[in-house]
Short mmCIF file of C-alpha atoms in Angstrom, two decimals:
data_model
loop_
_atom_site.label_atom_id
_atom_site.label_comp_id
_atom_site.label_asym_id
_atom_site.label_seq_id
_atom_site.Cartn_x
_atom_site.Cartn_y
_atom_site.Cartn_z
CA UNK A 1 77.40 -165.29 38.22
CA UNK A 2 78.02 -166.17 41.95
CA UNK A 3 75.70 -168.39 43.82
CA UNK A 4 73.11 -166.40 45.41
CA UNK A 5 74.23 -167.11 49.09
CA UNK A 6 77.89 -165.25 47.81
CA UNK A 7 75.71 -162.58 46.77
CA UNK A 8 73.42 -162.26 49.82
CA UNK A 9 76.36 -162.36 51.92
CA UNK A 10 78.20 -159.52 49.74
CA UNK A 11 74.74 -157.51 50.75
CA UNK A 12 74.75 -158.01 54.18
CA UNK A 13 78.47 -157.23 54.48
CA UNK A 14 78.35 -154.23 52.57
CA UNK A 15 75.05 -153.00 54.77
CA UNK A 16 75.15 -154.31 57.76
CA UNK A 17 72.98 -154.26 60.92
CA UNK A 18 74.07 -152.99 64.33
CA UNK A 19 73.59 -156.06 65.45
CA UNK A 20 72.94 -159.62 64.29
CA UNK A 21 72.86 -163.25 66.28
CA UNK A 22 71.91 -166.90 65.48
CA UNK A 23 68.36 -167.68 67.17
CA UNK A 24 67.76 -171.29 66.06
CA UNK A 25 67.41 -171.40 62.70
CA UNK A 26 67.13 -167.93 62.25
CA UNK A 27 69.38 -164.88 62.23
CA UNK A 28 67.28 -161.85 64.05
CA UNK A 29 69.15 -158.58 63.06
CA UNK A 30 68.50 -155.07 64.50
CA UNK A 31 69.30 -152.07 62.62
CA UNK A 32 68.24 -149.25 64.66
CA UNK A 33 66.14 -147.20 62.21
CA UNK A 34 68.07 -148.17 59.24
CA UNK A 35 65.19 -149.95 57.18
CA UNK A 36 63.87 -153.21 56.20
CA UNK A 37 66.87 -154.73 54.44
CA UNK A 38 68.92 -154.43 58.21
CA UNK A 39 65.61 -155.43 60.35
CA UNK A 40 64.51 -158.67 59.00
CA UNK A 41 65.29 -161.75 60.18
CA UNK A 42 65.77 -164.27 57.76
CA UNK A 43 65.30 -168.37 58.07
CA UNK A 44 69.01 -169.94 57.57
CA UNK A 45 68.56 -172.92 58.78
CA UNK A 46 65.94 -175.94 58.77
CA UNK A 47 62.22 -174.56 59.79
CA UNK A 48 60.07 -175.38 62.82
CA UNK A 49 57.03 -173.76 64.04
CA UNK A 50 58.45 -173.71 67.68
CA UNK A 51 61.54 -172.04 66.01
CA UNK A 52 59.65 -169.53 64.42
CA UNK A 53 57.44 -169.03 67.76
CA UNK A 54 60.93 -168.30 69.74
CA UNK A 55 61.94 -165.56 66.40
CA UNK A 56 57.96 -164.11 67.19
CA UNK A 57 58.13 -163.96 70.82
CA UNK A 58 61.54 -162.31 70.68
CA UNK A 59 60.17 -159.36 68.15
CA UNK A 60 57.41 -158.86 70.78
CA UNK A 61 60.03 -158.55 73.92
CA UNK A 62 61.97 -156.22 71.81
CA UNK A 63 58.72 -154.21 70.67
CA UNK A 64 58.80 -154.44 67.57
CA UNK A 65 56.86 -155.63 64.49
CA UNK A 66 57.61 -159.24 63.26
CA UNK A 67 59.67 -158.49 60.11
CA UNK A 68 61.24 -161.54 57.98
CA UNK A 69 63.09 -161.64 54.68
CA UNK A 70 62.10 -164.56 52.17
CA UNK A 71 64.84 -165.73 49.64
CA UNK A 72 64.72 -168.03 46.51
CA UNK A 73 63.56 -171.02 47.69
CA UNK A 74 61.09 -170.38 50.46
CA UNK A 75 58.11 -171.22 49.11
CA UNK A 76 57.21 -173.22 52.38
CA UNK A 77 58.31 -170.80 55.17
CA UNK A 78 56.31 -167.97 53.05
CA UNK A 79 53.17 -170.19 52.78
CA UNK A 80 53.49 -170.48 56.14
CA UNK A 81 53.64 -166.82 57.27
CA UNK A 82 50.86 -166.60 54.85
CA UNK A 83 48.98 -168.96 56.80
CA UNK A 84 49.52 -167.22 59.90
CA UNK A 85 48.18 -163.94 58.92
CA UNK A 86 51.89 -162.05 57.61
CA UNK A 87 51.68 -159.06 54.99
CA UNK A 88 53.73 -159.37 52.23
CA UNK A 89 55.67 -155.89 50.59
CA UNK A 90 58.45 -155.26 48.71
CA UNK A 91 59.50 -157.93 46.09
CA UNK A 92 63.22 -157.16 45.21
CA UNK A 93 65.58 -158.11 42.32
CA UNK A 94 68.92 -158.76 43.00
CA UNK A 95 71.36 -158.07 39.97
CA UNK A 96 74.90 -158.55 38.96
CA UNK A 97 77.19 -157.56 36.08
CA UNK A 98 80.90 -158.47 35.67
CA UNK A 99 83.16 -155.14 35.71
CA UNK A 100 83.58 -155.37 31.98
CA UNK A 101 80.04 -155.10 30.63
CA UNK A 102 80.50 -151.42 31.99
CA UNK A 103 81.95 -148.22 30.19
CA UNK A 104 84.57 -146.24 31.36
CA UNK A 105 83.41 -143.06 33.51
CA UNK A 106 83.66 -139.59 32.02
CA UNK A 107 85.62 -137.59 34.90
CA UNK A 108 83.27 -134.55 34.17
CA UNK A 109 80.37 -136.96 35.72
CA UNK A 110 82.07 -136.66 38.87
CA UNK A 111 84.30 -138.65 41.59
CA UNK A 112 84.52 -141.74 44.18
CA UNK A 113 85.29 -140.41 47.88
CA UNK A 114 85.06 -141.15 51.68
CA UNK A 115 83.48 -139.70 53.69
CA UNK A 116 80.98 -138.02 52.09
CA UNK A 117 80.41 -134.48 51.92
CA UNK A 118 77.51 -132.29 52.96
CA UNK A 119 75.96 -131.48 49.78
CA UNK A 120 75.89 -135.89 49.62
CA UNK A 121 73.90 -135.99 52.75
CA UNK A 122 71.63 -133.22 51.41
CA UNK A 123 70.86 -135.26 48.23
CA UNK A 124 70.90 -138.09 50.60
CA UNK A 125 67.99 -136.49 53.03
CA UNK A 126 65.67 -135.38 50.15
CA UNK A 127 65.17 -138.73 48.95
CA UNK A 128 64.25 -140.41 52.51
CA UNK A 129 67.46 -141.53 53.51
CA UNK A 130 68.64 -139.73 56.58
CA UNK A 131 70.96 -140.32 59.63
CA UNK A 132 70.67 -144.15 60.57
CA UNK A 133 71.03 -145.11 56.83
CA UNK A 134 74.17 -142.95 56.85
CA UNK A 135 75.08 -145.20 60.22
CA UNK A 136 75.08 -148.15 58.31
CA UNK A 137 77.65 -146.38 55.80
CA UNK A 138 79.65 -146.06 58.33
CA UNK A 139 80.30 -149.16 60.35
CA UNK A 140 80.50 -150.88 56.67
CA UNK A 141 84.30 -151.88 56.67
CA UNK A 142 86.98 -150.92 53.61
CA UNK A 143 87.30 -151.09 50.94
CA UNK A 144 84.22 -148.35 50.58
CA UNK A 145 83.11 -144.76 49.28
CA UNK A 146 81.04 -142.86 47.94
CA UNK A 147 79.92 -141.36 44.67
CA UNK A 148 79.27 -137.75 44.31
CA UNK A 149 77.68 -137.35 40.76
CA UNK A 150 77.70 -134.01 38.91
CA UNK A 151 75.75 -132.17 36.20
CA UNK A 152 77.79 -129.58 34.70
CA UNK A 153 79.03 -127.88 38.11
CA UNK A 154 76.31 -128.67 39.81
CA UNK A 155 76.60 -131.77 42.36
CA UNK A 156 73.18 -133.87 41.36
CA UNK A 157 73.50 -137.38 43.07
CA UNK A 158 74.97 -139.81 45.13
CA UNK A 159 75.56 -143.32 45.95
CA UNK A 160 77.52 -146.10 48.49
CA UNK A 161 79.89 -148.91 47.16
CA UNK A 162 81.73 -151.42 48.85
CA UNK A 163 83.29 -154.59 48.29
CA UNK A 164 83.01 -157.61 49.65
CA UNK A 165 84.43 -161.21 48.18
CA UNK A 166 85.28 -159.57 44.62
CA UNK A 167 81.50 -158.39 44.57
CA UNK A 168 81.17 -154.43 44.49
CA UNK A 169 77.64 -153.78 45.87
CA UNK A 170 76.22 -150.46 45.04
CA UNK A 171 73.85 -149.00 47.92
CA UNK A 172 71.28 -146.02 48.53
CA UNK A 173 71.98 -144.61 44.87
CA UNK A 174 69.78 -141.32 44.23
CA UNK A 175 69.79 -138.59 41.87
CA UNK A 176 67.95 -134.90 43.35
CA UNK A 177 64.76 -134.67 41.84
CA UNK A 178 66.04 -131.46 39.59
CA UNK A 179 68.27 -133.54 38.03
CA UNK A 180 66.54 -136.93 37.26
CA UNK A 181 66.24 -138.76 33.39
CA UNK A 182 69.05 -136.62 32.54
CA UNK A 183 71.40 -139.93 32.10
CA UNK A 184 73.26 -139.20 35.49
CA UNK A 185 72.60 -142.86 36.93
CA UNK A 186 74.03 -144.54 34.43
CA UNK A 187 76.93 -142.18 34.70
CA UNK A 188 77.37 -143.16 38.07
CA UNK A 189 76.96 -146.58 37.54
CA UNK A 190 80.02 -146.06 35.23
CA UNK A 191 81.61 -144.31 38.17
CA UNK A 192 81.02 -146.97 40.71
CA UNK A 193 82.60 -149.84 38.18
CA UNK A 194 85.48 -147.66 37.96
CA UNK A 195 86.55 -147.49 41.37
CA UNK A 196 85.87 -151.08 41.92
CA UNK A 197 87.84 -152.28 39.09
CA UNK A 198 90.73 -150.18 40.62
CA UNK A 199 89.90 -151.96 44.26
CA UNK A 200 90.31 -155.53 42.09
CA UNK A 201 86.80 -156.12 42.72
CA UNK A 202 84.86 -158.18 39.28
CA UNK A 203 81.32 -157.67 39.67
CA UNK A 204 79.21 -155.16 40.47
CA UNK A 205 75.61 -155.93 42.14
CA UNK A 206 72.72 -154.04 43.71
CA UNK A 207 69.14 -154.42 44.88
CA UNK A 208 65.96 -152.88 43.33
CA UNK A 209 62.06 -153.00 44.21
CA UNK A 210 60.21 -154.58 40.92
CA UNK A 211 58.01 -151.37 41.56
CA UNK A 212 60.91 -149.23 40.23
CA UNK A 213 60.14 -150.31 36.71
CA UNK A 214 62.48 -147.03 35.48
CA UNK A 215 65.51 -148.01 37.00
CA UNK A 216 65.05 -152.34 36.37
CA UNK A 217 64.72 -150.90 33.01
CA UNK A 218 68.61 -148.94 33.16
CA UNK A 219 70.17 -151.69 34.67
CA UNK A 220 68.88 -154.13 32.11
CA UNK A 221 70.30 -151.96 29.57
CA UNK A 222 73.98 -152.11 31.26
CA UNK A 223 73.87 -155.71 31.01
CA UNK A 224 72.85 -156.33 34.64
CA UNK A 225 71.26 -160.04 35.33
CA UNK A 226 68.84 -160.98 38.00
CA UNK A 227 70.78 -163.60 40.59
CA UNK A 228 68.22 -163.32 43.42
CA UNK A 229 65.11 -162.33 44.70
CA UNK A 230 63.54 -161.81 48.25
CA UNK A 231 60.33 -160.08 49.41
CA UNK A 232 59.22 -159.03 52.88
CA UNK A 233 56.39 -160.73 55.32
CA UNK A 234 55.37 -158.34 58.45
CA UNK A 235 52.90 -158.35 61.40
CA UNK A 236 52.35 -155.74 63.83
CA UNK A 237 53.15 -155.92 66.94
CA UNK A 238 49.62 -155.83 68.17
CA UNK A 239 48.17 -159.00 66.71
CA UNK A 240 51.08 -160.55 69.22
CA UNK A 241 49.37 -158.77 72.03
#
C-alpha cells in the first residue's frame, strides 16, 4: 500500500488541471470545465484563516464558486468550512490493488490504445463526460491509453489509464447503458492491469463516490483496498458578493 500522499499525487498526475500554483498554503487549480476532482483547491500546507481568506477572495476574482478538496486528516480545516457556511458533496474512496490480485484479460474483451477512437468518445458523451474531460486525457503525459471494451462485436465501454510512480490509475471508466451488469467492468479492469503490468507499473488505483454502492461492491471483489478518502466543501459565488 503506498502512503496516501504517493497516491494523491499518482491522481493528480494522471488527471491533471490546466493549471495549478502554490497560494500560501494552498494549491488553487483550474480545470476549465473538467470537473470537481481538477477545480478544487486543496490545503497542503499549515492553515490560517487569512490564508484561506486570500484562496476565497481569489475564487471570487476568478468568478467562480469556492470549491476545496478535504483529505484524511482534515478534520479541522472541514470544521472550519463547516463553520463558515460550506456545502459538503461527494465523499470518495480511494482504492488500490497490487497488479497480481488481478486475472489475466480475455483478448475477446477487447484492447488498450491511444488515442481513442470515435465510438470511445460516443460511450464517453452518453455517460456525461464530454470534451474538457477528454482535454484532461490529453495533456496527461505517457505512459497512457485507453481501453476500448467489447461485447461480442459490439464496442460497449471505455476507460483512461496512466501511470505515474509504479501506480496505474484508472480514470472516467464507463460501460453504455445497453451493455451494463453484463461483467464487462471487471473485464476491463482485467484489461487495464494488463497493460500496466506490461508498462512495469505494480498497482493499480482509482477513485469512486461511496454513492456508487454497485461498483465499491466490484472492486471489493477484485481485491481492491481503500488507501484514501476526500470529500468536497463548496459555496457559491454569491454569498462572496
Amino acid at each position: 500500500m503506498p502512503d496516501p500522499a504517493a497516491l494523491f499525487a499518482a491522481f493528480e498526475a494522471t488527471w491533471p488541471p490546466l493549471t495549478r500554483e502554490a497560494l500560501g498554503p494552498f494549491t488553487y487549480r483550474y480545470g476549465a470545465g473538467g470537473g470537481s476532482r481538477v477545480s478544487a483547491a486543496t490545503l497542503d500546507g499549515t492553515f490560517s484563516p487569512a490564508a484561506l481568506e486570500a484562496v476565497e477572495t481569489r475564487f471570487v476574482a476568478d468568478g467562480r464558486d469556492a470549491l476545496f478538496q478535504i483529505r484524511d486528516s482534515e478534520e479541522a480545516f472541514d470544521a472550519e468550512l463547516e463553520r463558515r457556511g460550506y456545502r459538503m458533496f461527494d465523499p470518495v474512496a480511494c482504492l488500490i490493488a497490487p497488479l497480481d490480485a488481478f486475472p489475466a484479460s480475455d483478448p475477446k474483451t477487447g484492447y488498450a490504445c491511444w488515442p481513442p477512437v470515435a465510438i470511445q468518445q460516443e460511450i464517453w458523451a452518453e455517460g456525461g463526460i464530454g470534451p474538457a474531460r477528454l482535454a484532461i486525457m490529453e495533456r496527461v503525459p505517457s505512459p497512457k491509453c485507453t481501453l476500448l471494451g467489447r461485447l461480442g462485436d459490439t464496442p460497449a465501454g471505455t476507460g483512461f489509464v496512466a501511470i505515474h510512480q509504479g501506480i496505474a490509475a484508472l480514470h472516467a471508466l464507463e460501460t453504455s447503458a445497453a451493455h451494463r451488469r453484463q461483467g464487462l467492468a471487471r473485464a476491463m479492469m482485467a484489461l487495464a492491469a494488463d497493460w500496466a503490468r506490461a508498462q512495469g507499473a505494480n498497482s493499480l488505483a482509482l477513485q469512486v463516490t461511496r454513492a456508487n454502492t454497485g461498483a465499491l461492491a466490484l472492486y471489493s471483489s477484485l481485491g481492491m483496498q481503500q488507501a484514501g478518502q476526500y470529500h468536497y466543501r463548496t459555496k457559491p459565488l454569491s454569498e462572496f458578493q
